[in-house]
Amino acid sequence: MQDPGLLYVIAVLLPLASFLILLLGGKRLGIVAAYIATAAIGGAFVLSAIGLVRYAREGDLFTASHHEPAAGQDHGHGAAAPAEEPSGGHGTKDGTLVWKGQIRWAAFGHDVIRLGYAVDNLTVVMFAMVTLVATLIHIYSIGYMHEELHEPVHDPLAVEPGEPPLERPGRFPRFFTYLSLFCFSMLGLVLSDNIFLVFVFWELVGVCSYLLIGFYYERRSAYRAAIKAFVTNRVGDFGFLIGLAIIWTTLGTFNFEEIRAALADGKLTGALLTVAGLGIFCGCVGKSAQFPLHVWLPDAMEGPTPVSALIHAATMVAAGVYLVGRFFFLFSPTALLIIAMVGAITLFMAGTIAIVQTDIKRVLAYSTISQLGYMMLGLGVGGWLAGLFHLITHAFFKALLFMCSGSVIHAAGTQEMPQMGGLLKKMPITAITMLVGTLAIAGIPFFSGYYSKDAILAYALHFWQQAPQTGLYGVIAPTLFVLAVGGAAITAFYMFRLWFMTFVGKPRDHHVYEHAHESPPTMTVPLIVLAVLSWCAGYSFGLGQPVIELALQNGPAGQGFTAHPPHATHELAGTFALGAVIVGVVLAVIFYGVRLLSPDEVAAQFPRLYRFLWHKWYFDELYAAALVRPVLAFSRKVRAFDWNIIDGIVDGVAYWTARLASADGRFDFWIIDGIVNLVGEVTYWCGERLRWLQTGRIRQYIVFLVVGTVAVLALLFYVTTLFAR
Amino acid sequence: MSEAAIPLEGVLLVSAAMFVCGTLCMATKRNAVGILMGVELVLNASNLNFVAFARYTPFGLDGQMFALFGIVMPAAEAAIALAIILAFYNTHLTVDVDRASELKL
């Protein structure tokens, strides 16, 4: 192939083709729909793997450390690569290999919008991650969604107690239709070379998210969650549009590279640059469920579990982080500080909420929010590499965790952890793979999450050390690091709590326990694959640095952002993190593993704190009171105005028109018709009277004629004589 | 105008007599042909009047012209009337006009 970038274009179009086939095929396809969708995304994965290998070879992706060293910084990564390492001699310079193509889409005067794709190292890595996870989740879904193949499907959750049971047709093909559309949109988002196309795909993944959260739309909670997710994202996208508008009006282009070049020339600076960055970040806050727009993600768990794994854990919610990473050059230091603060608040808040939740998927949802907060924090403190590294590893272990929870829900028939317990014996594969995921997310050494989270903490500590020790920075910078370390402990605690409550201890609900069984191979095989990835995704494989970090830093995407913190800082941060994790794990073991202390008693000790956390920091209540209810009250007022005034006028006009018409009708009926009828009546009456003259006898007629003539003549004579006199 | 001329009153008297005869004929005859003959009498009475009055007008021969029309037109009329009578006879096997009252309501 001439242009290897076309590999990726085809890989994007495969799920679109699958979507169209499934859309046209509809219900008839049955399980074939799953095979088509899986084949399409599997094909995309194969293509992206080929692309990855080729890009790695041509772009020297895995050659250690040839990023530009920032002054006064120590690399500390064994590989003794000189700064100006010669390129591989394939005609590509280090850090410049981009496969790209464009079409001219629309012109406004001198400004032209060009749409195109650009494949750089960030795209390659994201693409490989998305296609891999998506393929595994497609396979997993064949098993998980199996009951949608039956006719009819009973949905006990869709009806209130006491209502008749709901029967509905299965929606197996529809699920895969949506999944294919999502894969297309997500891959397109990653491949786009301009922010405009990114925005289009951004909205498309939002639509897919909406459709899939509301997949069980008979359930009241599901459609409400879908609407909530959509509306919350609109709030974020409002900011996104403002950012787009600023970029277009000041720079006249949407292309990432052109924006980068224009910014390097100083065409957009100062407060406007900060506002543009914060606008774009606002969209990312919505999509990545950051504080204060995080409220939709926990509710989004109403969707089927594979959806939670694919869209609301691994890929779509990471799109916000991806965009911040992709657009990193846009953010001014102020914007970055705000990003870091939002990330830190998010990670801490979501972590504390996750401690007390009992719904297994909700715990994971808050954990996702928390981890996304880590990524934002990492990016905000300048750790471009760390944030995106964590994005990739998180995608693997969070997809794994969600799929394990799906396996548990599938087996146990409930999402409430207090009803589980002791499932380790019943479903060993799920339990072990979930343990791997838990270890990874908690940041236990030798699992992938350890490396990526360590990196973020190292950047946060480095930020603290570099920042001025006085003023605003002097307060914020340490707080960021402390929150991140505290978040690490909290993460370890709630994740082990989840695992212990689910898999060990005595079975708390015997019905659930009896019902539980290991899931079919279509579900367990993806779990195992992801478990392996979660375990080893952070390894360096003898290259001196984690391979994902290498892949990210040795390319054009992260030019200038990949400076590492000093080795000593890294070790110090790692020590803190490990200490925090150990504290978290030990506490979890005490409370939930061996049950030395009862969590209920602790909750009773701090009832206010417990209630605060149980109600998720009262965010939903706050939004309901501050936004939803005023809007509803205002709507009611407007409705009353509509009802009384506008409708009153319209109804009044109609009423008087009807009255007028009725009067007019009566006039017509009595006067006009009356005259016409009267003429007819009179004529008829005269005819009736004159009828007897028509005897039918000719001789009589002649007599009438004669008599009549004589009479007329006589009358004439009489009259003439009368007047003559 | 000669001395021996018949006075107008005499002509009108004859004409009136013819007219009354014709009218009575029409009013009394049940035979359709008889009625037709009555009609001819009435028309001829009027022709006589035309000719008689023509002498006393300044218009020349137009009275005579009208009399000619009054002779030709009844000829045509008689042809049609006879055709009607024949058609009537074909259906009713009689020419009695008192039997022709089907059109009466």
CSV table of C-alpha atoms in Angstrom, one decimal, chain A residues 459-677:
chain,number,residue,atom,x,y,z
A,459,TYR,CA,5.0,14.4,38.0
A,460,ALA,CA,2.8,15.8,40.8
A,461,LEU,CA,5.7,15.7,43.3
A,462,HIS,CA,7.9,17.3,40.6
A,463,PHE,CA,5.4,20.0,40.1
A,464,TRP,CA,5.4,20.7,43.8
A,465,GLN,CA,9.1,20.9,43.9
A,466,GLN,CA,9.3,23.1,40.8
A,467,ALA,CA,6.5,25.4,41.8
A,468,PRO,CA,7.0,28.6,43.7
A,469,GLN,CA,6.7,27.8,47.4
A,470,THR,CA,4.7,31.0,48.1
A,471,GLY,CA,1.4,32.4,47.1
A,472,LEU,CA,-1.3,30.4,45.4
A,473,TYR,CA,1.0,27.8,44.0
A,474,GLY,CA,2.5,27.2,47.4
A,475,VAL,CA,-0.9,26.0,48.6
A,476,ILE,CA,-2.2,24.2,45.5
A,477,ALA,CA,0.9,22.3,44.5
A,478,PRO,CA,1.3,20.3,47.8
A,479,THR,CA,-2.5,19.8,47.9
A,480,LEU,CA,-2.5,18.2,44.5
A,481,PHE,CA,0.2,15.7,45.5
A,482,VAL,CA,-1.4,15.0,48.9
A,483,LEU,CA,-4.8,14.4,47.3
A,484,ALA,CA,-3.2,12.1,44.7
A,485,VAL,CA,-1.4,10.0,47.4
A,486,GLY,CA,-4.6,9.9,49.5
A,487,GLY,CA,-6.5,8.9,46.4
A,488,ALA,CA,-4.0,6.0,45.9
A,489,ALA,CA,-4.8,4.7,49.4
A,490,ILE,CA,-8.5,5.1,48.9
A,491,THR,CA,-8.3,3.4,45.5
A,492,ALA,CA,-6.6,0.4,47.1
A,493,PHE,CA,-9.1,0.3,49.9
A,494,TYR,CA,-12.3,0.4,47.9
A,495,MET,CA,-11.1,-2.0,45.2
A,496,PHE,CA,-10.1,-4.6,47.8
A,497,ARG,CA,-13.3,-4.0,49.6
A,498,LEU,CA,-15.1,-4.8,46.4
A,499,TRP,CA,-13.1,-7.9,45.7
A,500,PHE,CA,-13.5,-9.2,49.3
A,501,MET,CA,-17.2,-8.5,49.5
A,502,THR,CA,-17.8,-10.2,46.2
A,503,PHE,CA,-15.6,-13.3,46.3
A,504,VAL,CA,-14.6,-14.2,49.8
A,505,GLY,CA,-16.3,-14.6,53.2
A,506,LYS,CA,-19.5,-16.5,53.7
A,507,PRO,CA,-22.2,-16.4,51.1
A,508,ARG,CA,-24.7,-13.8,52.4
A,509,ASP,CA,-27.5,-14.7,50.1
A,510,HIS,CA,-28.0,-18.4,49.5
A,511,HIS,CA,-30.3,-17.9,46.6
A,512,VAL,CA,-27.7,-15.8,44.8
A,513,TYR,CA,-25.0,-18.3,45.8
A,514,GLU,CA,-26.8,-21.3,44.5
A,515,HIS,CA,-27.6,-19.5,41.3
A,516,ALA,CA,-24.0,-18.5,40.6
A,517,HIS,CA,-21.9,-20.3,38.1
A,518,GLU,CA,-18.8,-19.7,36.0
A,519,SER,CA,-19.5,-17.8,32.8
A,520,PRO,CA,-19.1,-19.4,29.3
A,521,PRO,CA,-15.8,-19.3,27.4
A,522,THR,CA,-16.9,-16.4,25.2
A,523,MET,CA,-16.8,-14.4,28.4
A,524,THR,CA,-13.9,-15.8,30.3
A,525,VAL,CA,-11.4,-15.8,27.4
A,526,PRO,CA,-11.5,-12.0,27.0
A,527,LEU,CA,-11.1,-11.8,30.7
A,528,ILE,CA,-8.0,-13.8,30.7
A,529,VAL,CA,-6.5,-11.8,27.7
A,530,LEU,CA,-7.2,-8.6,29.5
A,531,ALA,CA,-5.9,-9.9,32.8
A,532,VAL,CA,-2.6,-10.7,31.0
A,533,LEU,CA,-2.6,-7.2,29.5
A,534,SER,CA,-3.4,-5.6,32.9
A,535,TRP,CA,-0.6,-7.4,34.4
A,536,CYS,CA,2.1,-6.7,31.9
A,537,ALA,CA,1.1,-3.5,30.1
A,538,GLY,CA,3.4,-1.5,32.3
A,539,TYR,CA,6.5,-3.6,31.6
A,540,SER,CA,9.5,-2.4,29.8
A,541,PHE,CA,10.5,-5.8,28.2
A,542,GLY,CA,14.1,-5.0,28.5
A,543,LEU,CA,13.8,-1.6,26.7
A,544,GLY,CA,14.7,0.3,29.8
A,545,GLN,CA,11.3,2.1,30.0
A,546,PRO,CA,7.7,0.9,29.9
A,547,VAL,CA,7.0,0.2,26.2
A,548,ILE,CA,3.8,2.3,26.1
A,549,GLU,CA,5.8,5.3,27.5
A,550,LEU,CA,8.4,4.7,24.8
A,551,ALA,CA,5.8,4.5,22.1
A,552,LEU,CA,4.2,7.7,23.3
A,553,GLN,CA,7.4,9.7,23.7
A,554,ASN,CA,9.1,8.8,20.5
A,555,GLY,CA,6.8,10.5,18.2
A,556,PRO,CA,5.5,13.9,17.1
A,557,ALA,CA,2.4,13.9,19.2
A,558,GLY,CA,4.2,14.6,22.5
A,559,GLN,CA,7.1,16.8,21.2
A,560,GLY,CA,8.3,18.9,24.0
A,561,PHE,CA,6.0,17.5,26.7
A,562,THR,CA,7.8,14.3,27.6
A,563,ALA,CA,10.4,15.5,30.0
A,564,HIS,CA,10.8,13.2,32.9
A,565,PRO,CA,11.0,14.2,36.5
A,566,PRO,CA,14.3,13.4,38.2
A,567,HIS,CA,14.9,9.9,39.3
A,568,ALA,CA,15.0,10.9,43.0
A,569,THR,CA,11.6,12.5,42.7
A,570,HIS,CA,10.3,9.4,41.0
A,571,GLU,CA,11.5,7.2,43.8
A,572,LEU,CA,10.2,9.4,46.5
A,573,ALA,CA,6.8,9.6,44.9
A,574,GLY,CA,6.9,5.8,44.4
A,575,THR,CA,7.6,5.3,48.1
A,576,PHE,CA,4.7,7.5,49.1
A,577,ALA,CA,2.4,5.7,46.7
A,578,LEU,CA,3.5,2.3,47.9
A,579,GLY,CA,3.0,3.3,51.5
A,580,ALA,CA,-0.5,4.7,50.7
A,581,VAL,CA,-1.4,1.5,48.8
A,582,ILE,CA,-0.2,-0.7,51.6
A,583,VAL,CA,-2.3,1.3,54.1
A,584,GLY,CA,-5.3,1.0,51.9
A,585,VAL,CA,-4.9,-2.7,51.4
A,586,VAL,CA,-4.3,-3.4,55.0
A,587,LEU,CA,-7.4,-1.5,56.0
A,588,ALA,CA,-9.4,-3.4,53.4
A,589,VAL,CA,-8.1,-6.7,54.7
A,590,ILE,CA,-8.9,-5.7,58.3
A,591,PHE,CA,-12.4,-4.6,57.5
A,592,TYR,CA,-13.5,-6.9,54.8
A,593,GLY,CA,-10.9,-9.7,54.5
A,594,VAL,CA,-10.6,-11.1,58.0
A,595,ARG,CA,-13.3,-8.8,59.5
A,596,LEU,CA,-11.4,-7.7,62.6
A,597,LEU,CA,-13.4,-4.6,62.6
A,598,SER,CA,-17.0,-4.2,61.4
A,599,PRO,CA,-17.4,-1.5,58.7
A,600,ASP,CA,-21.0,-1.0,59.9
A,601,GLU,CA,-19.7,0.1,63.3
A,602,VAL,CA,-17.3,2.5,61.8
A,603,ALA,CA,-20.1,3.9,59.7
A,604,ALA,CA,-22.2,4.3,62.8
A,605,GLN,CA,-19.3,6.2,64.5
A,606,PHE,CA,-19.4,8.8,61.8
A,607,PRO,CA,-23.0,9.0,60.7
A,608,ARG,CA,-22.7,12.4,59.1
A,609,LEU,CA,-19.6,11.5,57.1
A,610,TYR,CA,-21.2,8.2,56.1
A,611,ARG,CA,-24.4,9.9,54.9
A,612,PHE,CA,-22.4,12.5,53.1
A,613,LEU,CA,-20.5,9.9,51.2
A,614,TRP,CA,-23.6,7.6,50.7
A,615,HIS,CA,-25.3,10.5,49.0
A,616,LYS,CA,-22.3,11.1,46.8
A,617,TRP,CA,-21.4,14.4,48.3
A,618,TYR,CA,-25.0,15.5,47.6
A,619,PHE,CA,-24.1,16.5,44.1
A,620,ASP,CA,-27.4,15.2,42.6
A,621,GLU,CA,-29.3,16.9,45.3
A,622,LEU,CA,-27.4,20.1,44.8
A,623,TYR,CA,-28.0,20.1,41.1
A,624,ALA,CA,-31.6,19.2,41.6
A,625,ALA,CA,-32.0,22.1,44.0
A,626,ALA,CA,-29.8,24.6,42.1
A,627,LEU,CA,-30.6,23.8,38.5
A,628,VAL,CA,-33.2,21.2,37.9
A,629,ARG,CA,-35.9,22.5,40.2
A,630,PRO,CA,-35.5,26.2,39.3
A,631,VAL,CA,-35.6,25.2,35.6
A,632,LEU,CA,-38.7,23.1,36.2
A,633,ALA,CA,-40.4,25.9,38.2
A,634,PHE,CA,-39.6,28.4,35.5
A,635,SER,CA,-40.9,25.9,32.9
A,636,ARG,CA,-44.1,25.6,34.8
A,637,LYS,CA,-44.5,29.4,34.9
A,638,VAL,CA,-43.9,29.6,31.2
A,639,ARG,CA,-46.3,26.8,30.6
A,640,ALA,CA,-48.9,28.6,32.7
A,641,PHE,CA,-48.3,31.7,30.6
A,642,ASP,CA,-48.7,29.6,27.5
A,643,TRP,CA,-51.7,27.9,28.8
A,644,ASN,CA,-53.6,31.0,29.9
A,645,ILE,CA,-52.4,33.8,27.7
A,646,ILE,CA,-51.2,32.4,24.4
A,647,ASP,CA,-53.7,29.6,24.3
A,648,GLY,CA,-56.4,32.0,25.7
A,649,ILE,CA,-55.8,34.3,22.8
A,650,VAL,CA,-55.8,31.6,20.2
A,651,ASP,CA,-58.9,29.9,21.8
A,652,GLY,CA,-60.6,33.3,22.0
A,653,VAL,CA,-60.0,34.0,18.3
A,654,ALA,CA,-61.4,30.6,17.5
A,655,TYR,CA,-64.4,31.1,19.7
A,656,TRP,CA,-65.4,34.4,18.3
A,657,THR,CA,-64.8,33.1,14.7
A,658,ALA,CA,-67.1,30.3,15.5
A,659,ARG,CA,-69.7,32.6,16.9
A,660,LEU,CA,-69.5,34.9,13.9
A,661,ALA,CA,-69.7,32.0,11.5
A,662,SER,CA,-72.7,30.6,13.3
A,663,ALA,CA,-74.5,34.0,13.0
A,664,ASP,CA,-73.6,34.2,9.4
A,665,GLY,CA,-74.9,30.7,9.0
A,666,ARG,CA,-78.2,31.6,10.5
A,667,PHE,CA,-78.6,34.6,8.2
A,668,ASP,CA,-77.8,32.4,5.2
A,669,PHE,CA,-80.2,29.8,6.3
A,670,TRP,CA,-83.2,32.0,7.2
A,671,ILE,CA,-82.8,35.0,4.9
A,672,ILE,CA,-81.0,34.0,1.7
A,673,ASP,CA,-82.3,30.4,1.6
A,674,GLY,CA,-85.7,31.7,2.8
A,675,ILE,CA,-86.0,34.1,-0.2
A,676,VAL,CA,-85.0,31.4,-2.6
A,677,ASN,CA,-87.4,28.9,-1.0
